[in-house]
Short mmCIF file of C-alpha atoms in Angstrom, two decimals:
data_model
loop_
_atom_site.label_atom_id
_atom_site.label_comp_id
_atom_site.label_asym_id
_atom_site.label_seq_id
_atom_site.Cartn_x
_atom_site.Cartn_y
_atom_site.Cartn_z
CA MET A 1 0.00 0.00 0.00
CA ASP A 2 1.39 3.41 -0.95
CA PRO A 3 2.26 5.63 1.96
CA VAL A 4 -0.16 8.43 2.67
CA THR A 5 1.06 11.92 1.72
CA TYR A 6 0.71 14.74 4.19
CA ALA A 7 -1.97 16.43 2.08
CA GLU A 8 -3.92 13.17 1.92
CA PHE A 9 -3.48 12.74 5.64
CA GLN A 10 -5.00 16.15 6.30
CA ASP A 11 -7.96 15.37 4.06
CA LEU A 12 -8.41 11.97 5.69
CA THR A 13 -8.33 13.28 9.23
CA LEU A 14 -10.24 16.54 9.00
CA VAL A 15 -13.39 14.79 7.78
CA HIS A 16 -13.55 12.95 11.12
CA ILE A 17 -13.20 16.00 13.34
CA GLU A 18 -16.90 16.32 14.07
CA GLU A 19 -17.08 12.68 15.15
CA LEU A 20 -13.99 13.10 17.27
CA HIS A 21 -15.55 16.19 18.81
CA ALA A 22 -18.67 14.21 19.74
CA TYR A 23 -16.53 11.44 21.22
CA ALA A 24 -14.50 14.01 23.15
CA GLN A 25 -17.66 15.61 24.51
CA ARG A 26 -18.86 12.20 25.61
CA LEU A 27 -15.59 11.40 27.38
CA THR A 28 -15.04 14.78 29.03
CA GLY A 29 -18.63 15.88 29.58
CA SER A 30 -17.48 19.43 28.89
CA ARG A 31 -17.51 21.47 25.70
CA ALA A 32 -14.40 23.43 26.60
CA ASP A 33 -12.45 20.33 27.62
CA ALA A 34 -13.67 18.55 24.49
CA GLU A 35 -12.23 21.29 22.28
CA ASP A 36 -8.87 21.04 23.98
CA LEU A 37 -8.98 17.27 23.76
CA VAL A 38 -9.66 17.32 20.02
CA HIS A 39 -6.92 19.89 19.54
CA ASN A 40 -4.39 17.86 21.52
CA THR A 41 -5.43 14.73 19.67
CA TYR A 42 -4.88 16.38 16.34
CA VAL A 43 -1.51 17.74 17.40
CA ARG A 44 -0.50 14.23 18.39
CA ALA A 45 -1.85 12.75 15.17
CA LEU A 46 0.10 15.30 13.16
CA ARG A 47 3.25 14.40 15.04
CA TYR A 48 2.91 10.74 14.13
CA TRP A 49 1.16 11.03 10.78
CA ARG A 50 3.80 8.95 9.03
CA GLN A 51 2.85 5.98 11.19
CA LEU A 52 -0.52 5.80 9.48
CA ARG A 53 -0.13 3.07 6.87
CA ASP A 54 -3.67 2.16 6.04
CA PRO A 55 -5.96 5.09 5.16
CA LEU A 56 -8.96 2.88 5.93
CA SER A 57 -7.94 2.66 9.56
CA VAL A 58 -7.59 6.39 10.09
CA ARG A 59 -10.89 6.80 11.93
CA ALA A 60 -10.16 4.14 14.54
CA TRP A 61 -6.58 5.42 14.74
CA LEU A 62 -7.81 8.91 15.61
CA PHE A 63 -10.30 7.60 18.17
CA ARG A 64 -7.53 5.56 19.79
CA ILE A 65 -5.28 8.61 20.00
CA LEU A 66 -8.07 10.73 21.43
CA ARG A 67 -8.84 8.18 24.12
CA GLY A 68 -5.16 7.84 24.95
CA VAL A 69 -4.74 11.60 25.30
CA PHE A 70 -7.87 11.76 27.44
CA LEU A 71 -6.67 9.02 29.80
CA ASN A 72 -3.22 10.55 30.04
CA ASP A 73 -4.70 13.93 30.93
CA ARG A 74 -6.89 12.34 33.56
CA LYS A 75 -4.02 10.37 34.96
CA ARG A 76 -1.91 13.49 35.20
CA ALA A 77 -4.74 15.40 36.83
CA SER A 78 -5.49 12.42 39.09
CA LEU A 79 -9.11 13.38 39.01
CA VAL A 80 -10.49 9.89 38.91
CA PRO A 81 -9.02 6.42 38.77
CA MET A 82 -8.07 5.16 35.33
CA LEU A 83 -10.56 2.98 33.56
CA GLU A 84 -9.65 -0.61 33.93
CA LEU A 85 -10.68 -3.42 31.72
CA VAL A 86 -11.50 -6.36 33.90
CA ASP A 87 -12.83 -9.37 32.13
CA GLY A 88 -15.23 -11.80 33.70
CA GLY A 89 -17.08 -11.51 36.97
CA GLU A 90 -20.29 -10.29 35.39
CA HIS A 91 -23.05 -12.79 34.91
CA LEU A 92 -26.34 -12.24 33.31
CA GLU A 93 -29.13 -12.10 35.78
CA SER A 94 -31.53 -14.96 35.60
CA ALA A 95 -34.36 -12.49 35.37
CA GLN A 96 -33.17 -11.51 31.91
CA CYS A 97 -34.11 -14.95 30.66
CA LEU A 98 -37.69 -13.88 31.14
CA ALA A 99 -37.26 -10.46 29.61
CA GLN A 100 -39.43 -9.61 26.66
CA PRO A 101 -38.66 -7.05 23.98
CA LEU A 102 -39.82 -3.60 24.92
CA ASP A 103 -42.85 -2.17 23.27
CA GLU A 104 -41.57 -0.45 20.09
CA ALA A 105 -43.85 2.50 20.76
CA VAL A 106 -42.28 2.89 24.18
CA LEU A 107 -38.82 2.97 22.67
CA ASP A 108 -39.89 5.52 20.12
CA ARG A 109 -40.99 7.82 22.91
CA LEU A 110 -37.66 7.76 24.70
CA LEU A 111 -35.77 10.99 24.21
CA ALA A 112 -32.07 11.05 23.52
CA SER A 113 -31.53 12.50 26.99
CA GLU A 114 -33.39 9.55 28.48
CA VAL A 115 -31.28 7.08 26.54
CA GLU A 116 -28.23 8.98 27.83
CA GLU A 117 -29.64 8.63 31.32
CA ALA A 118 -29.79 4.87 30.90
CA LEU A 119 -26.35 4.81 29.31
CA ASP A 120 -24.86 6.64 32.29
CA HIS A 121 -25.67 3.66 34.46
CA LEU A 122 -23.59 1.22 32.44
CA PRO A 123 -20.19 0.32 33.89
CA GLY A 124 -17.40 2.41 32.33
CA ILE A 125 -15.80 -0.01 29.95
CA SER A 126 -19.09 -1.58 28.88
CA ARG A 127 -20.40 1.89 28.14
CA GLU A 128 -17.33 2.66 26.07
CA ILE A 129 -17.68 -0.50 24.04
CA ALA A 130 -21.39 0.06 23.53
CA VAL A 131 -21.03 3.62 22.29
CA LEU A 132 -18.15 2.77 19.97
CA ALA A 133 -20.14 -0.08 18.47
CA ASP A 134 -23.62 1.34 18.38
CA ILE A 135 -23.11 5.08 17.96
CA TRP A 136 -20.03 5.09 15.74
CA GLY A 137 -20.44 1.63 14.25
CA PHE A 138 -16.90 0.44 14.83
CA SER A 139 -16.18 -3.23 14.20
CA TYR A 140 -14.94 -5.53 16.97
CA PRO A 141 -11.32 -5.41 15.76
CA GLU A 142 -11.47 -1.61 15.61
CA ILE A 143 -12.90 -1.35 19.12
CA ALA A 144 -10.25 -3.76 20.37
CA GLU A 145 -7.65 -1.50 18.76
CA ILE A 146 -9.10 1.67 20.26
CA LEU A 147 -9.45 0.25 23.76
CA GLY A 148 -6.42 -2.01 23.68
CA CYS A 149 -8.24 -5.19 24.63
CA PRO A 150 -8.92 -8.60 23.05
CA ILE A 151 -11.64 -8.92 20.43
CA GLY A 152 -13.33 -11.63 22.49
CA THR A 153 -13.66 -9.20 25.37
CA VAL A 154 -15.31 -6.66 23.09
CA ARG A 155 -17.83 -9.24 21.93
CA SER A 156 -18.77 -10.49 25.39
CA ARG A 157 -18.78 -7.06 26.99
CA LEU A 158 -20.91 -5.62 24.23
CA HIS A 159 -23.44 -8.35 24.73
CA ARG A 160 -23.60 -7.68 28.45
CA ALA A 161 -23.83 -3.95 27.86
CA ARG A 162 -26.82 -4.41 25.56
CA VAL A 163 -28.55 -6.69 28.01
CA ARG A 164 -28.02 -4.23 30.81
CA LEU A 165 -29.01 -1.31 28.64
CA GLY A 166 -32.26 -3.06 27.77
CA ASP A 167 -33.06 -3.26 31.49
CA LEU A 168 -32.05 0.33 32.05
CA LEU A 169 -34.13 1.58 29.14
CA GLU A 170 -37.10 -0.28 30.55
CA SER A 171 -36.50 1.26 33.92
CA VAL A 172 -36.18 4.75 32.47
CA ALA A 173 -39.32 4.25 30.41
CA ARG A 174 -41.15 3.19 33.55
CA GLN A 175 -39.90 6.19 35.49
CA HIS A 176 -41.13 8.52 32.79
CA GLY A 177 -44.47 6.78 32.61
CA TYR A 178 -44.06 5.50 29.04
CA SER A 179 -44.15 1.81 29.80
CA ARG A 180 -47.30 -0.03 30.69
CA GLY A 181 -46.61 -3.75 31.04
CA ALA A 182 -43.10 -2.91 32.05
CA SER A 183 -44.37 -1.79 35.42
CA ARG A 184 -44.28 -5.43 36.46
CA SER A 185 -41.07 -6.33 38.13
CA PHE A 186 -39.06 -9.34 37.15
CA GLN A 187 -40.01 -10.99 40.40
CA GLU A 188 -43.67 -10.55 39.55
CA GLU A 189 -43.10 -12.05 36.15
CA ARG A 190 -41.38 -15.03 37.63
CA SER A 191 -44.07 -15.69 40.21
CA MET B 1 -23.14 -26.52 9.30
CA SER B 2 -26.70 -27.75 9.26
CA LEU B 3 -28.81 -28.44 12.28
CA GLY B 4 -32.11 -30.17 11.83
CA GLY B 5 -34.24 -33.06 13.07
CA GLY B 6 -34.76 -34.36 16.59
CA GLU B 7 -31.16 -35.21 17.19
CA ASN B 8 -29.97 -31.73 16.52
CA ARG B 9 -32.89 -30.01 18.24
CA GLU B 10 -31.52 -31.03 21.58
CA LEU B 11 -28.18 -29.54 20.63
CA ALA B 12 -29.84 -26.42 19.34
CA THR B 13 -31.66 -25.71 22.60
CA SER B 14 -28.64 -26.22 24.77
CA GLY B 15 -26.25 -23.45 25.81
CA CYS B 16 -28.58 -20.48 25.62
CA HIS B 17 -25.93 -18.20 27.00
CA ALA B 18 -23.55 -18.79 24.10
CA PHE B 19 -26.35 -18.32 21.59
CA ARG B 20 -27.35 -15.05 23.24
CA GLU B 21 -23.88 -13.67 22.81
CA SER B 22 -24.02 -14.82 19.20
CA ALA B 23 -27.32 -12.97 18.81
CA SER B 24 -25.54 -9.81 19.87
CA ALA B 25 -22.65 -10.46 17.48
CA ARG B 26 -25.11 -11.11 14.64
CA LEU B 27 -26.34 -7.52 14.97
CA ASP B 28 -22.80 -6.41 14.21
CA GLY B 29 -22.30 -8.75 11.30
CA ALA B 30 -19.63 -10.54 13.30
CA LEU B 31 -20.78 -14.14 12.86
CA ASP B 32 -19.29 -16.55 10.43
CA GLU B 33 -21.55 -18.79 8.35
CA CYS B 34 -21.50 -21.71 10.80
CA GLU B 35 -22.28 -19.58 13.83
CA ALA B 36 -25.07 -17.82 11.96
CA ALA B 37 -26.64 -21.12 10.94
CA ALA B 38 -26.41 -22.54 14.46
CA LEU B 39 -27.96 -19.42 15.91
CA ALA B 40 -30.80 -19.41 13.40
CA ALA B 41 -31.57 -23.03 14.26
CA HIS B 42 -31.56 -22.29 17.96
CA LEU B 43 -33.79 -19.26 17.66
CA GLU B 44 -36.37 -21.35 15.82
CA VAL B 45 -36.86 -23.54 18.85
CA CYS B 46 -36.12 -21.15 21.71
CA PRO B 47 -38.67 -18.36 22.28
CA SER B 48 -36.72 -17.05 25.24
CA CYS B 49 -33.66 -16.44 23.10
CA ARG B 50 -35.82 -14.90 20.38
CA ALA B 51 -37.12 -12.41 22.90
CA HIS B 52 -33.62 -11.80 24.14
CA SER B 53 -32.45 -11.18 20.59
CA GLY B 54 -35.21 -8.63 20.08
CA ARG B 55 -34.25 -6.84 23.24
CA LEU B 56 -30.61 -6.62 22.15
CA ARG B 57 -31.69 -5.17 18.83
CA GLN B 58 -33.72 -2.53 20.61
CA ALA B 59 -30.88 -1.55 22.90
CA ARG B 60 -28.63 -1.22 19.87
CA ALA B 61 -31.21 0.86 18.03
CA ALA B 62 -31.64 3.18 21.01
CA LEU B 63 -27.93 4.02 21.02
CA GLY B 64 -27.99 4.44 17.27
CA CYS B 65 -30.25 7.44 17.74
CA LEU B 66 -27.61 9.36 19.70
CA GLU B 67 -25.48 11.96 17.98
CA ALA B 68 -22.33 10.58 16.38
CA SER B 69 -20.95 13.98 15.50
CA ALA B 70 -20.85 17.41 17.08
CA PRO B 71 -20.41 20.68 15.18
CA VAL B 72 -16.87 21.97 15.42
CA PRO B 73 -16.63 25.65 16.41
CA SER B 74 -14.80 27.79 13.87
CA ARG B 75 -12.26 28.66 16.53
CA LEU B 76 -11.33 25.01 17.00
CA ARG B 77 -11.21 24.36 13.26
CA ALA B 78 -8.88 27.32 12.85
CA ARG B 79 -6.63 25.94 15.60
CA LEU B 80 -6.46 22.57 13.90
CA GLU B 81 -5.77 23.98 10.46
CA ALA B 82 -3.11 26.27 11.85
CA GLU B 83 -1.43 23.26 13.48
CA ALA B 84 -1.59 21.39 10.20
CA ALA B 85 -0.03 24.35 8.37
CA ALA B 86 2.73 24.64 10.96
CA VAL B 87 3.55 20.93 10.62
CA ALA B 88 3.58 21.27 6.83
CA ASN B 89 6.09 24.08 7.15
CA ARG B 90 8.30 22.12 9.51
CA ASP B 91 8.01 19.11 7.25
CA ALA B 92 9.03 21.08 4.17
CA ALA B 93 11.95 22.51 6.10
CA SER B 94 13.07 19.05 7.22
CA ARG B 95 12.88 17.67 3.71
CA ARG B 96 14.90 20.60 2.47
CA VAL B 97 17.53 20.02 5.11
CA VAL B 98 17.78 16.33 4.22
CA TRP B 99 18.05 17.17 0.56
CA LEU B 100 20.70 19.75 1.23
CA ALA B 101 22.69 17.38 3.36
CA GLY B 102 22.73 14.78 0.60
CA ALA B 103 23.32 17.09 -2.31
CA CYS B 104 25.92 19.47 -1.04
CA SER B 105 29.57 18.63 -0.72
CA ALA B 106 32.30 20.44 1.10
CA ALA B 107 33.46 21.89 -2.19
CA ILE B 108 30.37 24.04 -2.61
CA LEU B 109 30.07 25.69 0.78
CA ALA B 110 29.27 28.97 -0.86
CA GLY B 111 26.37 27.32 -2.64
CA LEU B 112 25.20 26.02 0.70
CA THR B 113 24.69 29.54 1.90
CA LEU B 114 22.48 30.30 -1.08
CA ALA B 115 20.55 27.11 -0.49
CA GLY B 116 19.94 28.26 3.08
CA VAL B 117 18.40 31.42 1.75
CA SER B 118 16.24 29.34 -0.56
CA PHE B 119 15.21 27.16 2.40
CA TRP B 120 13.74 30.08 4.27
CA ARG B 121 12.02 31.40 1.18
CA THR B 122 9.99 28.24 0.92
CA ARG B 123 8.34 28.82 4.23
CA ASP B 124 5.02 30.49 4.17
CA LEU B 125 5.29 33.35 6.60
CA THR B 126 1.56 33.94 6.52
CA ALA B 127 0.88 30.43 7.81
CA ILE B 128 3.54 30.84 10.50
CA LEU B 129 2.02 34.07 11.80
CA LEU B 130 -1.50 32.65 11.80
CA ALA B 131 -0.30 29.53 13.59
CA ASP B 132 1.57 31.57 16.18
CA HIS B 133 -1.46 33.75 16.78
CA VAL B 134 -3.67 30.71 17.33
CA LYS B 135 -1.07 29.08 19.55
CA MET B 136 -0.81 32.20 21.69
CA GLN B 137 -4.59 32.25 22.07
CA SER B 138 -4.56 29.02 24.01
CA ALA B 139 -1.22 29.46 25.77
CA LYS B 140 -0.96 30.77 29.30
CA ASP B 141 1.22 33.67 30.42
CA VAL B 142 1.93 34.87 26.91
CA LEU B 143 2.58 38.45 28.02
CA GLN B 144 6.19 39.16 28.88
CA VAL B 145 5.37 42.80 29.47
CA ALA B 146 1.88 43.87 30.54
CA SER B 147 1.03 47.50 30.06
CA ALA B 148 -1.64 49.61 28.41
CA GLN B 149 0.95 52.33 27.74
CA PRO B 150 2.51 52.08 24.24
CA ALA B 151 5.63 53.94 25.38
CA ALA B 152 6.25 51.47 28.21
CA VAL B 153 5.91 48.46 25.87
CA GLU B 154 8.14 50.17 23.29
CA ARG B 155 10.82 50.72 25.92
CA TRP B 156 10.64 47.09 27.00
CA LEU B 157 10.97 45.92 23.39
CA ALA B 158 13.78 48.35 22.62
CA GLU B 159 15.90 46.72 25.31
CA ARG B 160 15.50 43.32 23.69
CA LEU B 161 15.45 43.97 19.94
CA ASP B 162 18.05 45.32 17.56
CA TYR B 163 15.53 47.51 15.78
CA ASP B 164 12.86 49.98 16.83
CA ALA B 165 9.37 48.53 16.87
CA ARG B 166 6.65 51.09 17.23
CA VAL B 167 3.67 50.13 19.39
CA PRO B 168 0.72 51.79 17.73
CA GLU B 169 -2.55 52.58 19.42
CA LEU B 170 -5.22 50.69 17.54
CA PRO B 171 -8.67 52.28 17.61
CA GLY B 172 -11.26 50.08 19.26
CA ALA B 173 -8.60 47.89 20.82
CA ARG B 174 -6.93 48.07 24.20
CA LEU B 175 -3.20 47.47 24.46
CA LEU B 176 -2.47 44.49 26.71
CA GLY B 177 1.30 44.28 26.41
CA GLY B 178 3.74 42.31 24.37
CA ARG B 179 6.52 39.80 24.07
CA THR B 180 9.29 38.80 21.73
CA CYS B 181 9.11 35.75 19.50
CA ASN B 182 11.28 34.11 16.88
CA ILE B 183 10.19 34.32 13.27
CA GLN B 184 12.51 32.70 10.75
CA GLY B 185 15.34 32.82 13.22
CA LYS B 186 14.89 36.51 13.95
CA ARG B 187 13.71 37.82 17.30
CA VAL B 188 10.79 40.12 16.62
CA ALA B 189 8.10 41.99 18.53
CA LEU B 190 4.65 40.62 19.14
CA ILE B 191 2.15 43.07 20.59
CA PHE B 192 -1.22 42.05 21.99
CA TYR B 193 -4.47 43.98 22.07
CA ASP B 194 -7.96 43.26 23.29
CA GLY B 195 -10.29 44.15 20.45
CA GLY B 196 -13.61 43.96 22.26
CA GLY B 197 -13.16 40.47 23.62
CA THR B 198 -11.07 39.26 20.68
CA ARG B 199 -7.32 38.98 20.90
CA VAL B 200 -5.43 40.97 18.26
CA SER B 201 -1.81 39.94 17.66
CA LEU B 202 0.41 42.50 15.96
CA PHE B 203 3.78 41.25 14.74
CA ALA B 204 6.34 44.01 14.09
CA MET B 205 9.25 42.66 12.05
CA PRO B 206 12.15 44.45 10.34
CA ARG B 207 11.64 44.09 6.59
CA SER B 208 15.33 43.46 6.04
CA ALA B 209 15.14 40.31 8.16
CA LEU B 210 12.31 38.73 6.22
CA TRP B 211 13.51 36.39 3.52
CA ALA B 212 10.04 35.20 2.74
CA PRO B 213 7.76 38.12 2.01
CA LEU B 214 4.18 38.00 3.12
CA ARG B 215 1.75 37.22 0.38
CA PRO B 216 1.27 40.30 -1.75
CA ALA B 217 -2.43 40.55 -1.03
CA GLU B 218 -3.27 42.80 1.83
CA PHE B 219 -5.68 40.29 3.25
CA THR B 220 -5.25 36.61 3.72
CA GLY B 221 -8.41 34.79 4.56
CA TRP B 222 -8.26 31.77 6.78
CA ASN B 223 -10.76 29.08 7.41
CA GLY B 224 -12.52 29.76 10.64
CA GLY B 225 -12.45 33.51 10.31
CA VAL B 226 -8.90 34.33 11.43
CA GLN B 227 -7.69 37.22 9.27
CA LEU B 228 -4.27 38.66 8.62
CA TYR B 229 -3.53 42.16 7.41
CA SER B 230 -0.01 43.31 6.80
CA ARG B 231 1.50 46.66 5.99
CA ALA B 232 5.01 48.07 5.90
CA ASP B 233 5.73 51.27 7.74
CA ALA B 234 9.11 52.95 8.18
CA GLY B 235 11.06 49.79 7.43
CA ILE B 236 8.97 47.63 9.72
CA ARG B 237 6.49 45.04 8.45
CA TYR B 238 3.44 45.04 10.71
CA ALA B 239 1.15 42.04 10.48
CA ALA B 240 -2.07 42.03 12.47
CA VAL B 241 -3.86 38.73 13.05
CA ALA B 242 -7.27 38.48 14.66
CA GLU B 243 -10.58 36.72 14.44
CA ILE B 244 -12.42 39.81 13.27
CA PRO B 245 -13.63 40.77 9.77
CA GLY B 246 -10.84 41.69 7.38
CA PRO B 247 -12.02 45.23 6.56
CA SER B 248 -12.32 46.07 10.26
CA LEU B 249 -8.83 44.73 10.90
CA LYS B 250 -7.44 46.72 8.00
CA ALA B 251 -9.12 49.94 9.15
CA MET B 252 -7.82 49.37 12.66
CA VAL B 253 -4.21 48.87 11.52
CA LEU B 254 -4.25 51.72 9.02
CA ALA B 255 -5.61 54.11 11.61
CA GLY B 256 -3.08 52.87 14.16
CA LEU B 257 -0.14 53.32 11.82
CA SER B 258 -1.31 56.80 10.77
CA PRO B 259 -2.08 56.47 7.07
CA GLY B 260 -0.70 59.95 6.47
CA ARG B 261 2.76 58.48 6.73
CA THR B 262 4.36 56.83 3.74
CA GLY B 263 3.84 53.14 3.70
CA THR B 264 3.67 50.35 1.18
CA PRO B 265 1.14 47.58 1.55
#
């Protein structure tokens, strides 16, 4: 594969800035911090632009850099503990075996902010995998590359995240009075 | 792989957990043919897993409704493009240095000097000034001298520069102070103003030190709204950079440099 020229690199990267900005906002939770994060990411990408061999991987490459810069900043600031990827230890609740799909109309009524509310309750790494897969549509290998974890972990964690998110969406829908049958608890269903 | 008949039905209904994970992977197109066939067979006979599969699909769809992109403010875009321009300049310079190192021999040292001149000429001074302006916007403690008095800033600069840089009063802008910076290996003056909440950077550089002239046009537009206006005055090239409309910036500089005096754009 021919190496990417600098001009091509600029074209390839700048088209992803808006996506990177959204990812940065999601990670930092702050518009100002997100701008700085995107800027620092781009500076870093420019420094290592020759390392990009495959133009098709540029998007995941940028996301990986952004996440790395974010974690480094947080580590330096010692604001919160670093995210850790711990595999195993999570088991699907037996209640989920009885879970039914949510009413489509209920889902349609959920606002983005309410989906965000549910998403906030997912454990850190599961949330990261879920958003990378389902918001940005990254493949398992790409997510593994971005997060630095095995592909098998991405697959199993994503499954768990979706299961948990289904429960959380149901709970949010119930809280907002959208869901009718969902008002029954799992225990009631089982009995 | 084909599963069918009573013998395989038992196999198909076993291990729901594994099939549920496969149901999730199927949504992402991550199953191979065998896994997909096994899952399809299992779902036919397992209503619980069918429901589970539907629930996974819904969770995925809910996230798919969230925003995948966020508008990039013009200020940020300008910062990024300025960084890209600065890297391009450094890159061109590096390539030139490598080329020079390979091509020149000790016998043509005089030619090397000329090549050095050529090296600097290739750099786009406009991009450098815009990049420096943007960089100073986000940097902390950029002022080396803080004063609203032009004479005080001029005195401070005079002690550090080998030429006289005038500190003009720009109408509609408040003098903040200044600093020195290196442009093409020459220490020059950089004066800062507050133009109604917008930082105005005014570079004052001796014309004799500039190998690469600014672009001949008086204005140089820049994506994101950062404008540059340059004008020579009494042997000094002044270049104002700010995120304000070009005509306003030009009027501000011309008024500050007293257009009655002789000057060449």
